[in-house]
């Protein structure tokens, strides 16, 4: 399997949906596209490729041809292969985009400006948990300042 090609396609696919989420209008159709076409297809690719790797059909890992998620050595072995690294990366892409979509919807519902959202979404795109942490701190601060929402 051409892992570099799969990696490149997954990256471009995620970036297209991130650009729409950060820069585009928050139309229902766009948000549905991010969820189903963006995140959904990344999840499908992840599931199929993970199944192929764990079954040993492609890019077998470890002596038994299976993946070991129970030890750090086992996880290192998974990421040491190109297939394992690509599948792991697609996992990150899907989850970070899902978190970004949740942040955008939550921020819109709470009337946060798009100018405030943009750097938080960018941080989520570049370093998922960091962006989420920033969003949680920002939304909590507003709640504590009396800007509570329904």
Short mmCIF file of C-alpha atoms in Angstrom, two decimals:
data_model
loop_
_atom_site.label_atom_id
_atom_site.label_comp_id
_atom_site.label_asym_id
_atom_site.label_seq_id
_atom_site.Cartn_x
_atom_site.Cartn_y
_atom_site.Cartn_z
CA UNK A 1 0.00 0.00 0.00
CA UNK A 2 1.25 3.51 -0.80
CA UNK A 3 1.17 4.91 2.73
CA UNK A 4 2.58 8.27 1.66
CA UNK A 5 -0.38 8.70 -0.71
CA UNK A 6 -2.93 7.77 1.96
CA UNK A 7 -1.21 10.14 4.39
CA UNK A 8 -1.29 12.99 1.86
CA UNK A 9 -4.93 12.46 0.92
CA UNK A 10 -6.00 12.34 4.58
CA UNK A 11 -4.07 15.54 5.35
CA UNK A 12 -5.53 17.47 2.43
CA UNK A 13 -9.02 16.17 3.20
CA UNK A 14 -8.80 17.31 6.82
CA UNK A 15 -7.33 20.70 5.85
CA UNK A 16 -10.18 21.37 3.43
CA UNK A 17 -12.75 20.86 6.17
CA UNK A 18 -10.70 22.80 8.73
CA UNK A 19 -10.51 25.74 6.31
CA UNK A 20 -14.28 25.61 5.87
CA UNK A 21 -14.83 25.44 9.61
CA UNK A 22 -12.49 28.33 10.42
CA UNK A 23 -13.08 30.61 7.43
CA UNK A 24 -16.45 29.66 6.00
CA UNK A 25 -19.94 30.68 6.96
CA UNK A 26 -21.54 28.48 9.59
CA UNK A 27 -24.29 27.23 7.32
CA UNK A 28 -26.00 24.03 8.39
CA UNK A 29 -24.87 22.37 5.15
CA UNK A 30 -21.22 23.22 5.84
CA UNK A 31 -21.40 21.94 9.42
CA UNK A 32 -23.06 18.74 8.19
CA UNK A 33 -20.33 18.41 5.58
CA UNK A 34 -17.64 18.75 8.23
CA UNK A 35 -19.36 16.09 10.32
CA UNK A 36 -20.31 13.52 7.72
CA UNK A 37 -17.91 14.06 4.81
CA UNK A 38 -14.94 15.34 6.78
CA UNK A 39 -15.03 13.45 10.05
CA UNK A 40 -17.12 10.54 8.82
CA UNK A 41 -14.82 9.64 5.95
CA UNK A 42 -11.73 10.01 8.12
CA UNK A 43 -13.34 7.63 10.64
CA UNK A 44 -14.20 5.17 7.89
CA UNK A 45 -10.65 5.27 6.52
CA UNK A 46 -9.33 4.77 10.06
CA UNK A 47 -11.60 1.80 10.73
CA UNK A 48 -10.79 0.05 7.46
CA UNK A 49 -7.04 0.61 7.68
CA UNK A 50 -6.90 -0.32 11.36
CA UNK A 51 -8.74 -3.54 10.61
CA UNK A 52 -6.31 -4.37 7.82
CA UNK A 53 -3.29 -3.67 10.01
CA UNK A 54 -4.55 -5.46 13.12
CA UNK A 55 -5.51 -8.49 11.04
CA UNK A 56 -2.03 -8.54 9.54
CA UNK A 57 -3.41 -8.15 5.99
CA UNK A 58 -1.22 -5.11 5.33
CA UNK A 59 1.84 -3.75 7.08
CA UNK A 60 1.91 -6.48 9.76
CA UNK A 61 3.15 -5.38 13.15
CA UNK A 62 5.02 -7.48 15.70
CA UNK A 63 5.98 -11.12 15.61
CA UNK A 64 2.37 -12.31 15.63
CA UNK A 65 1.31 -9.89 12.88
CA UNK A 66 -1.08 -8.14 15.28
CA UNK A 67 -1.06 -4.88 17.20
CA UNK A 68 -0.41 -4.68 20.94
CA UNK A 69 -2.08 -1.69 22.60
CA UNK A 70 -1.34 -2.90 26.14
CA UNK A 71 2.32 -1.90 26.47
CA UNK A 72 4.38 1.12 25.50
CA UNK A 73 6.65 -1.17 23.48
CA UNK A 74 3.64 -2.49 21.61
CA UNK A 75 2.38 1.01 20.83
CA UNK A 76 5.88 2.06 19.72
CA UNK A 77 5.95 -0.92 17.37
CA UNK A 78 2.62 0.15 15.87
CA UNK A 79 3.88 3.66 15.16
CA UNK A 80 7.23 2.35 13.90
CA UNK A 81 5.56 1.04 10.75
CA UNK A 82 4.34 3.39 8.01
CA UNK A 83 0.85 1.93 8.15
CA UNK A 84 0.66 2.30 11.90
CA UNK A 85 1.84 5.91 11.72
CA UNK A 86 -0.71 6.74 9.00
CA UNK A 87 -3.57 5.09 10.87
CA UNK A 88 -2.53 6.88 14.07
CA UNK A 89 -2.38 10.18 12.21
CA UNK A 90 -5.84 9.67 10.70
CA UNK A 91 -7.07 9.01 14.25
CA UNK A 92 -5.69 12.41 15.31
CA UNK A 93 -7.14 14.14 12.24
CA UNK A 94 -10.62 12.74 12.85
CA UNK A 95 -10.73 13.47 16.57
CA UNK A 96 -9.21 16.94 16.31
CA UNK A 97 -11.70 17.89 13.58
CA UNK A 98 -14.56 16.54 15.70
CA UNK A 99 -13.36 18.63 18.65
CA UNK A 100 -13.03 21.67 16.38
CA UNK A 101 -16.59 21.21 15.15
CA UNK A 102 -17.83 20.93 18.74
CA UNK A 103 -15.93 24.09 19.71
CA UNK A 104 -17.33 26.01 16.73
CA UNK A 105 -20.91 24.94 17.43
CA UNK A 106 -20.56 25.60 21.16
CA UNK A 107 -18.97 29.00 20.58
CA UNK A 108 -21.67 30.00 18.10
CA UNK A 109 -24.39 28.92 20.51
CA UNK A 110 -22.78 31.03 23.24
CA UNK A 111 -22.35 34.05 20.93
CA UNK A 112 -18.56 34.13 20.90
CA UNK A 113 -17.17 36.15 18.00
CA UNK A 114 -15.62 34.39 15.03
CA UNK A 115 -12.45 36.46 15.63
CA UNK A 116 -12.07 34.85 19.04
CA UNK A 117 -12.93 31.42 17.68
CA UNK A 118 -10.40 31.47 14.83
CA UNK A 119 -7.20 31.25 16.89
CA UNK A 120 -8.75 28.66 19.19
CA UNK A 121 -9.78 26.54 16.22
CA UNK A 122 -6.33 26.98 14.69
CA UNK A 123 -4.75 25.84 17.96
CA UNK A 124 -7.08 22.82 17.94
CA UNK A 125 -6.05 22.04 14.35
CA UNK A 126 -2.34 22.27 15.19
CA UNK A 127 -2.35 20.82 18.72
CA UNK A 128 -5.80 19.36 19.49
CA UNK A 129 -5.79 19.11 23.29
CA UNK A 130 -4.17 22.54 23.64
CA UNK A 131 -6.93 24.18 21.60
CA UNK A 132 -9.57 22.33 23.59
CA UNK A 133 -7.98 23.43 26.85
CA UNK A 134 -7.94 27.06 25.71
CA UNK A 135 -11.61 26.84 24.67
CA UNK A 136 -12.64 25.30 27.98
CA UNK A 137 -10.81 28.06 29.87
CA UNK A 138 -12.36 30.83 27.73
CA UNK A 139 -15.91 29.51 28.01
CA UNK A 140 -15.56 28.91 31.77
CA UNK A 141 -14.21 32.41 32.29
CA UNK A 142 -17.24 33.91 30.54
CA UNK A 143 -19.57 31.74 32.62
CA UNK A 144 -17.88 32.90 35.84
CA UNK A 145 -18.12 36.54 34.78
CA UNK A 146 -21.87 36.29 34.63
CA UNK A 147 -22.17 35.81 30.90
CA UNK A 148 -24.06 32.57 31.46
CA UNK A 149 -25.93 30.99 28.61
CA UNK A 150 -29.07 28.90 28.50
#
